[in-house]
CSV table of N, CA and C in Angstrom, one decimal:
chain,number,residue,atom,x,y,z
A,1,MET,N,1.0,-1.4,0.1
A,1,MET,CA,0.0,0.2,0.1
A,1,MET,C,0.8,1.4,0.3
A,2,LYS,N,0.3,1.8,-1.1
A,2,LYS,CA,1.6,3.5,-1.1
A,2,LYS,C,0.8,4.3,-0.1
A,3,SER,N,2.0,5.0,0.9
A,3,SER,CA,1.4,6.3,1.6
A,3,SER,C,0.9,7.5,1.0
A,4,GLU,N,0.6,8.1,1.7
A,4,GLU,CA,0.8,10.0,0.8
A,4,GLU,C,1.9,10.4,1.5
A,5,PRO,N,1.7,11.5,1.0
A,5,PRO,CA,2.9,12.7,1.5
A,5,PRO,C,2.0,13.3,2.8
A,6,PRO,N,2.6,13.8,3.6
A,6,PRO,CA,2.2,14.6,4.8
A,6,PRO,C,2.1,16.0,3.5
A,7,SER,N,0.7,16.5,5.0
A,7,SER,CA,-0.1,17.3,3.9
A,7,SER,C,0.7,18.7,4.9
A,8,SER,N,1.4,19.6,3.3
A,8,SER,CA,1.5,21.0,4.4
A,8,SER,C,1.1,21.9,4.9
A,9,GLY,N,-0.3,21.6,5.3
A,9,GLY,CA,-0.8,22.8,5.2
A,9,GLY,C,-2.4,22.3,4.9
A,10,PRO,N,-3.6,23.3,5.0
A,10,PRO,CA,-5.2,22.3,4.8
A,10,PRO,C,-4.9,23.0,3.3
A,11,SER,N,-6.4,21.7,3.0
A,11,SER,CA,-6.5,21.8,1.9
A,11,SER,C,-7.6,23.0,1.1
A,12,ALA,N,-7.6,23.1,-0.1
A,12,ALA,CA,-8.5,24.2,-0.4
A,12,ALA,C,-9.5,24.4,-0.3
A,13,PHE,N,-10.2,23.2,0.2
A,13,PHE,CA,-11.6,22.9,0.3
A,13,PHE,C,-12.1,23.1,1.7
A,14,GLU,N,-10.7,22.7,2.8
A,14,GLU,CA,-10.4,23.4,3.8
A,14,GLU,C,-10.8,24.7,4.5
A,15,VAL,N,-10.3,25.4,3.5
A,15,VAL,CA,-9.5,26.5,3.2
A,15,VAL,C,-10.9,27.4,2.9
A,16,VAL,N,-11.6,27.0,1.7
A,16,VAL,CA,-12.8,27.6,1.2
A,16,VAL,C,-14.7,27.4,2.4
A,17,SER,N,-14.1,26.4,2.7
A,17,SER,CA,-15.3,25.9,4.4
A,17,SER,C,-15.5,27.1,5.5
A,18,ARG,N,-13.7,27.5,5.7
A,18,ARG,CA,-13.6,28.0,7.0
A,18,ARG,C,-13.9,29.6,6.4
A,19,PHE,N,-13.7,29.8,5.3
A,19,PHE,CA,-14.0,31.5,4.5
A,19,PHE,C,-15.7,31.4,4.4
A,20,VAL,N,-16.1,29.8,3.6
A,20,VAL,CA,-17.7,30.7,3.8
A,20,VAL,C,-18.4,30.5,5.1
A,21,ALA,N,-18.0,30.0,5.6
A,21,ALA,CA,-18.2,29.8,7.5
A,21,ALA,C,-18.1,31.3,8.1
A,22,ALA,N,-17.3,31.7,7.7
A,22,ALA,CA,-16.6,33.1,8.5
A,22,ALA,C,-18.2,34.2,7.3
A,23,MET,N,-18.0,34.2,6.6
A,23,MET,CA,-19.0,34.9,5.4
A,23,MET,C,-20.2,35.5,6.2
A,24,ALA,N,-20.3,33.4,6.5
A,24,ALA,CA,-22.0,33.8,6.9
A,24,ALA,C,-22.5,33.9,8.2
A,25,ALA,N,-21.1,34.4,9.2
A,25,ALA,CA,-21.2,34.8,10.4
A,25,ALA,C,-21.2,35.8,10.4
A,26,GLN,N,-20.5,36.5,9.1
A,26,GLN,CA,-20.5,38.3,9.2
A,26,GLN,C,-19.1,37.9,10.1
A,27,ASP,N,-18.2,37.5,10.1
A,27,ASP,CA,-17.0,37.5,10.6
A,27,ASP,C,-16.1,38.2,10.5
A,28,LEU,N,-15.3,39.3,9.5
A,28,LEU,CA,-15.0,39.8,8.8
A,28,LEU,C,-13.1,39.5,9.1
A,29,ASP,N,-12.6,39.0,10.7
A,29,ASP,CA,-11.7,39.2,11.0
A,29,ASP,C,-11.3,37.5,10.3
A,30,THR,N,-12.0,36.4,10.6
A,30,THR,CA,-12.0,35.5,10.4
A,30,THR,C,-11.0,35.7,8.4
A,31,MET,N,-12.4,35.4,7.8
A,31,MET,CA,-12.0,36.4,6.6
A,31,MET,C,-11.3,36.6,5.6
A,32,GLU,N,-10.6,38.0,6.2
A,32,GLU,CA,-9.4,38.8,5.9
A,32,GLU,C,-8.5,37.8,6.1
A,33,SER,N,-8.5,36.9,7.4
A,33,SER,CA,-7.0,36.1,7.6
A,33,SER,C,-6.9,35.1,6.4
A,34,LEU,N,-8.0,34.9,6.2
A,34,LEU,CA,-8.1,34.2,4.8
A,34,LEU,C,-7.6,33.8,3.3
A,35,HIS,N,-7.3,35.6,3.4
A,35,HIS,CA,-6.9,36.1,2.0
A,35,HIS,C,-5.5,36.4,1.8
A,36,ALA,N,-4.8,35.9,0.6
A,36,ALA,CA,-3.6,36.2,0.3
A,36,ALA,C,-3.3,37.6,0.5
A,37,ALA,N,-2.5,38.5,0.6
A,37,ALA,CA,-2.2,39.8,0.3
A,37,ALA,C,-2.9,40.0,-0.9
A,38,ASP,N,-2.4,39.7,-2.2
A,38,ASP,CA,-2.9,40.7,-2.9
A,38,ASP,C,-4.6,39.8,-3.4
A,39,TYR,N,-5.1,39.3,-2.3
A,39,TYR,CA,-6.0,38.8,-3.3
A,39,TYR,C,-6.5,39.4,-3.6
A,40,VAL,N,-7.7,39.5,-5.0
A,40,VAL,CA,-9.1,40.1,-5.7
A,40,VAL,C,-10.0,39.0,-5.8
A,41,VAL,N,-10.8,39.7,-6.0
A,41,VAL,CA,-12.5,39.7,-6.9
A,41,VAL,C,-13.0,39.8,-8.0
A,42,ASP,N,-12.8,39.1,-8.9
A,42,ASP,CA,-13.2,38.7,-9.8
A,42,ASP,C,-14.6,39.1,-10.3
A,43,TRP,N,-15.6,39.9,-10.4
A,43,TRP,CA,-17.2,40.0,-11.1
A,43,TRP,C,-17.4,39.4,-11.9
A,44,VAL,N,-17.9,38.3,-12.6
A,44,VAL,CA,-18.4,37.8,-14.3
A,44,VAL,C,-19.8,38.2,-14.1
A,45,TYR,N,-20.0,39.8,-14.6
A,45,TYR,CA,-21.7,39.9,-15.1
A,45,TYR,C,-21.9,40.7,-16.0
A,46,GLY,N,-20.3,41.2,-16.5
A,46,GLY,CA,-20.4,42.2,-17.8
A,46,GLY,C,-19.3,41.9,-18.4
A,47,ASP,N,-19.4,42.5,-19.7
A,47,ASP,CA,-18.2,42.5,-20.4
A,47,ASP,C,-16.5,42.7,-20.0
A,48,ALA,N,-16.0,41.2,-20.5
A,48,ALA,CA,-15.1,41.0,-19.8
A,48,ALA,C,-13.7,41.6,-20.0
A,49,PHE,N,-13.8,42.8,-21.2
A,49,PHE,CA,-12.7,43.8,-20.8
A,49,PHE,C,-13.1,45.1,-20.4
A,50,GLU,N,-14.2,45.4,-20.0
A,50,GLU,CA,-14.7,46.4,-19.6
A,50,GLU,C,-15.3,46.3,-17.8
A,51,ASN,N,-15.0,44.5,-17.2
A,51,ASN,CA,-15.2,44.7,-16.2
A,51,ASN,C,-14.0,43.7,-15.8
A,52,PRO,N,-12.7,44.2,-15.7
A,52,PRO,CA,-11.5,43.8,-15.1
A,52,PRO,C,-11.8,43.2,-13.4
A,53,PRO,N,-10.9,42.5,-13.1
A,53,PRO,CA,-10.7,42.0,-11.7
A,53,PRO,C,-10.5,43.4,-10.7
A,54,THR,N,-11.1,43.2,-9.6
A,54,THR,CA,-10.8,44.4,-8.6
A,54,THR,C,-9.7,44.8,-8.0
A,55,SER,N,-8.8,46.0,-7.8
A,55,SER,CA,-7.9,46.2,-7.1
A,55,SER,C,-7.9,45.2,-5.9
A,56,ALA,N,-6.3,44.4,-5.3
A,56,ALA,CA,-6.8,44.4,-3.4
A,56,ALA,C,-7.5,45.5,-2.5
A,57,GLU,N,-7.0,46.4,-3.2
A,57,GLU,CA,-8.0,47.6,-1.8
A,57,GLU,C,-9.0,47.2,-2.1
A,58,GLU,N,-9.8,47.6,-3.8
A,58,GLU,CA,-11.7,47.8,-3.9
A,58,GLU,C,-12.2,46.6,-2.9
A,59,SER,N,-11.0,44.6,-2.5
A,59,SER,CA,-11.6,43.6,-3.2
A,59,SER,C,-11.6,43.7,-1.1
A,60,ALA,N,-10.7,44.3,-0.4
A,60,ALA,CA,-11.0,44.4,0.7
A,60,ALA,C,-11.7,45.1,1.1
A,61,GLY,N,-12.8,46.4,0.8
A,61,GLY,CA,-13.6,47.0,1.1
A,61,GLY,C,-15.1,45.9,1.0
A,62,PHE,N,-15.1,45.4,-0.3
A,62,PHE,CA,-16.4,44.6,-0.6
A,62,PHE,C,-17.3,44.1,1.0
A,63,PHE,N,-16.6,43.3,1.6
A,63,PHE,CA,-17.6,42.6,2.2
A,63,PHE,C,-17.3,43.5,3.6
A,64,PRO,N,-16.8,44.1,4.0
A,64,PRO,CA,-17.8,45.4,5.1
A,64,PRO,C,-19.1,46.1,4.6
A,65,ALA,N,-18.4,46.2,3.4
A,65,ALA,CA,-20.0,47.7,2.7
A,65,ALA,C,-21.1,46.6,2.7
A,66,TRP,N,-20.8,45.0,2.4
A,66,TRP,CA,-21.9,44.3,1.8
A,66,TRP,C,-22.4,44.1,3.1
A,67,PHE,N,-21.9,43.9,4.1
A,67,PHE,CA,-22.5,43.7,5.8
A,67,PHE,C,-23.5,44.9,6.4
A,68,ILE,N,-22.7,45.7,5.8
A,68,ILE,CA,-23.5,46.5,6.0
A,68,ILE,C,-24.9,47.0,5.4
A,69,GLY,N,-24.9,46.6,4.1
A,69,GLY,CA,-26.4,46.6,3.7
A,69,GLY,C,-27.2,45.5,4.0
A,70,PHE,N,-26.3,44.7,4.8
A,70,PHE,CA,-27.1,43.2,4.6
A,70,PHE,C,-25.8,42.8,6.5
A,71,SER,N,-27.4,43.2,7.1
A,71,SER,CA,-26.7,43.0,8.5
A,71,SER,C,-27.9,41.6,8.7
A,72,GLU,N,-28.4,41.5,7.9
A,72,GLU,CA,-29.8,39.9,8.3
A,72,GLU,C,-29.7,40.3,6.8
A,73,MET,N,-28.4,38.1,6.8
A,73,MET,CA,-28.5,37.8,5.4
A,73,MET,C,-28.4,35.8,5.8
A,74,ASP,N,-28.7,35.1,5.2
A,74,ASP,CA,-28.6,33.5,4.9
A,74,ASP,C,-27.4,33.6,3.9
A,75,TYR,N,-26.6,32.9,4.0
A,75,TYR,CA,-25.3,32.3,2.8
A,75,TYR,C,-25.7,30.8,2.6
A,76,GLU,N,-26.4,30.2,1.2
A,76,GLU,CA,-26.6,28.7,1.5
A,76,GLU,C,-26.0,27.6,0.5
A,77,LEU,N,-25.5,27.3,0.6
A,77,LEU,CA,-24.5,26.3,-0.1
A,77,LEU,C,-25.2,25.5,-0.3
A,78,LYS,N,-25.5,25.3,-1.6
A,78,LYS,CA,-26.2,24.3,-2.4
A,78,LYS,C,-25.8,23.0,-3.3
A,79,ARG,N,-24.4,23.6,-3.4
A,79,ARG,CA,-23.2,22.6,-4.0
A,79,ARG,C,-22.0,23.3,-3.4
A,80,THR,N,-20.9,22.0,-3.5
A,80,THR,CA,-19.3,22.2,-3.7
A,80,THR,C,-18.9,21.4,-3.8
A,81,ILE,N,-17.8,21.9,-5.4
A,81,ILE,CA,-17.2,20.3,-6.0
A,81,ILE,C,-15.1,21.3,-5.6
A,82,ALA,N,-14.7,19.8,-5.2
A,82,ALA,CA,-13.1,20.6,-4.6
A,82,ALA,C,-12.2,19.5,-5.5
A,83,ALA,N,-11.2,20.5,-5.7
A,83,ALA,CA,-10.3,19.4,-6.5
A,83,ALA,C,-8.8,20.6,-6.1
A,84,ASP,N,-7.2,19.9,-6.6
A,84,ASP,CA,-6.1,20.9,-6.0
A,84,ASP,C,-6.1,22.3,-6.1
A,85,GLY,N,-6.5,23.1,-4.5
A,85,GLY,CA,-6.0,24.7,-5.9
A,85,GLY,C,-7.3,25.1,-6.0
A,86,VAL,N,-8.5,24.1,-6.3
A,86,VAL,CA,-9.3,25.1,-6.3
A,86,VAL,C,-11.0,24.5,-6.2
A,87,VAL,N,-12.1,25.6,-5.7
A,87,VAL,CA,-12.9,25.3,-5.2
A,87,VAL,C,-14.3,26.0,-5.9
A,88,VAL,N,-15.5,25.6,-6.0
A,88,VAL,CA,-16.6,25.9,-6.6
A,88,VAL,C,-17.5,25.6,-5.8
A,89,THR,N,-18.2,26.8,-5.7
A,89,THR,CA,-19.3,26.4,-4.6
A,89,THR,C,-20.7,26.9,-5.6
A,90,GLU,N,-21.7,26.4,-5.1
A,90,GLU,CA,-22.6,27.2,-6.3
A,90,GLU,C,-23.5,27.4,-4.7
A,91,TRP,N,-23.8,28.7,-5.0
A,91,TRP,CA,-25.0,29.3,-3.2
A,91,TRP,C,-26.0,30.1,-4.1
A,92,ILE,N,-26.8,30.4,-2.9
A,92,ILE,CA,-28.4,31.1,-2.8
A,92,ILE,C,-27.9,32.0,-1.8
A,93,PHE,N,-28.6,33.1,-1.9
A,93,PHE,CA,-28.2,34.8,-0.7
A,93,PHE,C,-28.9,34.9,-0.3
A,94,THR,N,-30.0,35.1,0.3
A,94,THR,CA,-31.0,35.7,1.4
A,94,THR,C,-31.0,36.8,1.9
A,95,GLY,N,-30.8,38.0,2.0
A,95,GLY,CA,-30.9,38.9,3.0
A,95,GLY,C,-31.7,39.7,2.9
A,96,THR,N,-31.4,40.6,3.9
A,96,THR,CA,-33.1,42.2,3.9
A,96,THR,C,-32.0,43.2,4.2
A,97,HIS,N,-32.0,44.6,3.2
A,97,HIS,CA,-31.5,45.2,2.7
A,97,HIS,C,-31.7,46.7,4.1
A,98,THR,N,-31.0,46.6,4.9
A,98,THR,CA,-30.8,47.1,6.0
A,98,THR,C,-30.4,48.4,5.6
A,99,GLY,N,-29.2,48.5,5.3
A,99,GLY,CA,-27.5,49.7,5.3
A,99,GLY,C,-28.1,50.3,4.7
A,100,PRO,N,-27.1,51.0,3.9
A,100,PRO,CA,-26.8,52.4,2.6
A,100,PRO,C,-25.6,51.3,1.8
A,101,LEU,N,-25.6,51.2,1.2
A,101,LEU,CA,-25.3,50.1,-0.1
A,101,LEU,C,-24.3,51.7,-1.1
A,102,GLY,N,-22.9,50.6,-0.9
A,102,GLY,CA,-22.4,52.7,-2.4
A,102,GLY,C,-20.9,51.4,-2.8
A,103,PRO,N,-20.1,52.6,-3.5
A,103,PRO,CA,-18.8,51.5,-3.4
A,103,PRO,C,-17.7,50.8,-2.2
A,104,PRO,N,-18.2,50.1,-2.7
A,104,PRO,CA,-17.4,48.8,-3.9
A,104,PRO,C,-18.4,48.3,-3.6
A,105,VAL,N,-19.3,48.6,-3.3
A,105,VAL,CA,-20.4,47.1,-4.0
A,105,VAL,C,-21.2,47.7,-5.1
A,106,PHE,N,-21.7,49.3,-4.7
A,106,PHE,CA,-22.6,49.9,-6.3
A,106,PHE,C,-21.4,51.4,-6.4
A,107,GLU,N,-21.5,51.2,-7.6
A,107,GLU,CA,-21.2,52.7,-8.1
A,107,GLU,C,-22.0,54.0,-7.3
A,108,GLU,N,-23.4,53.4,-7.1
A,108,GLU,CA,-24.2,54.8,-7.2
A,108,GLU,C,-24.4,54.3,-5.1
A,109,HIS,N,-24.8,55.4,-5.2
A,109,HIS,CA,-25.5,55.2,-3.6
A,109,HIS,C,-26.9,54.5,-3.7
A,110,LEU,N,-27.1,53.5,-2.6
A,110,LEU,CA,-28.1,53.0,-2.2
A,110,LEU,C,-28.8,53.0,-1.5
A,111,GLU,N,-29.6,53.8,-0.5
A,111,GLU,CA,-30.4,54.3,0.7
A,111,GLU,C,-31.0,52.8,0.9
A,112,PRO,N,-30.9,52.3,2.4
A,112,PRO,CA,-31.7,51.0,2.7
A,112,PRO,C,-33.1,50.9,1.8
A,113,THR,N,-33.4,49.7,1.5
A,113,THR,CA,-34.9,49.5,1.0
A,113,THR,C,-36.0,49.1,2.0
A,114,GLY,N,-35.4,48.0,3.1
A,114,GLY,CA,-35.9,47.1,4.0
A,114,GLY,C,-36.5,45.7,3.4
A,115,ARG,N,-36.2,45.8,1.6
A,115,ARG,CA,-36.8,44.6,1.3
A,115,ARG,C,-35.8,43.9,1.8
A,116,THR,N,-36.2,42.5,1.4
A,116,THR,CA,-35.3,41.1,1.9
A,116,THR,C,-35.8,40.8,0.0
A,117,ILE,N,-34.1,40.3,0.4
A,117,ILE,CA,-33.9,39.5,-1.7
A,117,ILE,C,-33.3,38.3,-1.7
A,118,GLN,N,-33.4,37.5,-2.6
A,118,GLN,CA,-32.7,36.4,-2.7
A,118,GLN,C,-32.5,36.6,-4.1
A,119,PHE,N,-31.3,35.8,-4.1
A,119,PHE,CA,-30.6,35.6,-5.3
A,119,PHE,C,-29.0,34.5,-5.9
A,120,ARG,N,-28.7,34.2,-6.9
A,120,ARG,CA,-28.2,33.3,-6.8
A,120,ARG,C,-27.4,33.2,-7.4
A,121,GLY,N,-25.8,32.6,-6.9
A,121,GLY,CA,-24.7,32.8,-7.8
A,121,GLY,C,-23.8,31.4,-7.9
A,122,VAL,N,-22.8,31.1,-8.1
A,122,VAL,CA,-22.1,31.4,-8.1
A,122,VAL,C,-19.9,31.4,-7.9
A,123,THR,N,-19.0,30.8,-7.1
A,123,THR,CA,-17.9,31.3,-7.1
A,123,THR,C,-16.7,30.4,-7.7
A,124,VAL,N,-16.0,30.9,-7.9
A,124,VAL,CA,-14.9,29.7,-8.0
A,124,VAL,C,-13.5,30.5,-7.2
A,125,TYR,N,-13.4,29.6,-6.5
A,125,TYR,CA,-12.5,30.1,-4.9
A,125,TYR,C,-10.9,29.4,-6.0
A,126,ASP,N,-9.2,30.4,-6.2
A,126,ASP,CA,-8.1,29.7,-6.5
A,126,ASP,C,-7.8,30.0,-5.4
A,127,VAL,N,-6.7,28.6,-4.8
A,127,VAL,CA,-6.1,28.7,-3.5
A,127,VAL,C,-4.8,28.4,-3.6
A,128,SER,N,-3.8,29.4,-3.0
A,128,SER,CA,-2.3,28.4,-3.0
A,128,SER,C,-1.9,28.6,-1.7
A,129,GLU,N,-1.4,28.1,-1.1
A,129,GLU,CA,-0.4,28.0,0.1
A,129,GLU,C,-1.4,28.4,1.0
A,130,GLY,N,-2.9,27.6,1.3
A,130,GLY,CA,-3.6,27.6,2.5
A,130,GLY,C,-4.6,29.0,2.5
A,131,LEU,N,-4.3,29.9,1.2
A,131,LEU,CA,-5.1,31.2,1.0
A,131,LEU,C,-5.7,31.4,0.0
A,132,ILE,N,-6.7,32.4,0.0
A,132,ILE,CA,-7.6,32.0,-1.0
A,132,ILE,C,-7.1,33.8,-1.4
A,133,GLN,N,-6.7,32.9,-3.4
A,133,GLN,CA,-5.9,34.5,-4.2
A,133,GLN,C,-6.8,35.1,-4.4
A,134,ARG,N,-8.0,34.7,-5.2
A,134,ARG,CA,-9.4,35.1,-6.1
A,134,ARG,C,-10.2,34.3,-5.7
A,135,GLU,N,-11.4,35.6,-5.3
A,135,GLU,CA,-12.7,34.6,-6.1
A,135,GLU,C,-13.1,35.4,-6.9
A,136,THR,N,-13.5,34.3,-8.6
A,136,THR,CA,-14.5,34.4,-9.4
A,136,THR,C,-15.9,34.1,-9.2
A,137,ILE,N,-16.7,35.3,-8.8
A,137,ILE,CA,-18.1,34.9,-9.0
A,137,ILE,C,-19.1,35.4,-9.8
A,138,TYR,N,-19.7,34.3,-10.1
A,138,TYR,CA,-21.1,34.9,-11.9
A,138,TYR,C,-22.0,34.8,-10.5
A,139,MET,N,-22.8,35.6,-10.8
A,139,MET,CA,-24.2,36.5,-10.0
A,139,MET,C,-25.6,36.3,-10.6
A,140,ASP,N,-26.3,36.3,-10.1
A,140,ASP,CA,-27.7,37.4,-10.8
A,140,ASP,C,-27.8,38.4,-10.3
A,141,LEU,N,-26.8,39.5,-11.3
A,141,LEU,CA,-27.5,40.6,-10.7
A,141,LEU,C,-28.5,41.4,-11.3
A,142,ALA,N,-29.0,40.8,-12.1
A,142,ALA,CA,-30.1,41.3,-12.7
A,142,ALA,C,-31.2,41.7,-12.3
A,143,THR,N,-31.0,40.5,-10.8
A,143,THR,CA,-32.5,40.0,-10.1
A,143,THR,C,-32.2,40.5,-9.1
A,144,LEU,N,-30.5,40.8,-8.1
A,144,LEU,CA,-30.8,41.4,-7.1
A,144,LEU,C,-30.9,43.2,-7.3
A,145,LEU,N,-30.7,43.7,-8.5
A,145,LEU,CA,-30.9,44.9,-9.0
A,145,LEU,C,-32.3,45.1,-8.7
A,146,VAL,N,-33.0,43.9,-9.7
A,146,VAL,CA,-34.7,43.5,-9.5
A,146,VAL,C,-35.1,44.1,-8.0
A,147,GLU,N,-34.8,43.1,-7.6
A,147,GLU,CA,-35.4,43.2,-6.3
A,147,GLU,C,-34.7,44.3,-5.2
A,148,LEU,N,-33.9,45.0,-5.3
A,148,LEU,CA,-33.3,46.1,-4.1
A,148,LEU,C,-35.0,47.7,-4.9
A,149,GLY,N,-34.9,47.0,-6.1
A,149,GLY,CA,-35.8,48.4,-6.3
A,149,GLY,C,-34.6,49.4,-7.2
A,150,ALA,N,-33.4,49.4,-7.6
A,150,ALA,CA,-32.8,50.0,-8.1
A,150,ALA,C,-32.5,49.8,-10.2
A,151,SER,N,-32.5,51.5,-10.3
A,151,SER,CA,-32.6,51.3,-11.8
A,151,SER,C,-31.2,51.4,-12.4
A,152,VAL,N,-31.3,51.2,-13.4
A,152,VAL,CA,-29.9,50.3,-14.0
A,152,VAL,C,-30.2,51.6,-15.5
């Protein structure tokens, strides 16, 4: 029987599992501890040439701003697929828009609507050396905007 080499750290699945649990709990400290120094978010909802990945600085500001806008939320994983260095999650977000949303979530400031919204998406996590390097997020932005009552 061939033995497996010892693991040098957590698997990509373990890293993403910790990150998703922290996100559901709105635990920014744990989330940030799992991001690489040059972590970026790549939003896939528009033209690939006009919507490049956000900078590390903009990416770091996204979740704090999101949690202000949605202090009451549920992030439900429907399916997870994991391999070495990459994890894909399919999810449903449900939240009540209780706080303002502005940059870097939206370019224009959106006052709280009090609406409870739900939309779904898929996130691809690139993981290396026990840290998330990049999140590529495919989400139903049209449903999000319509449910918030935002004009486009």
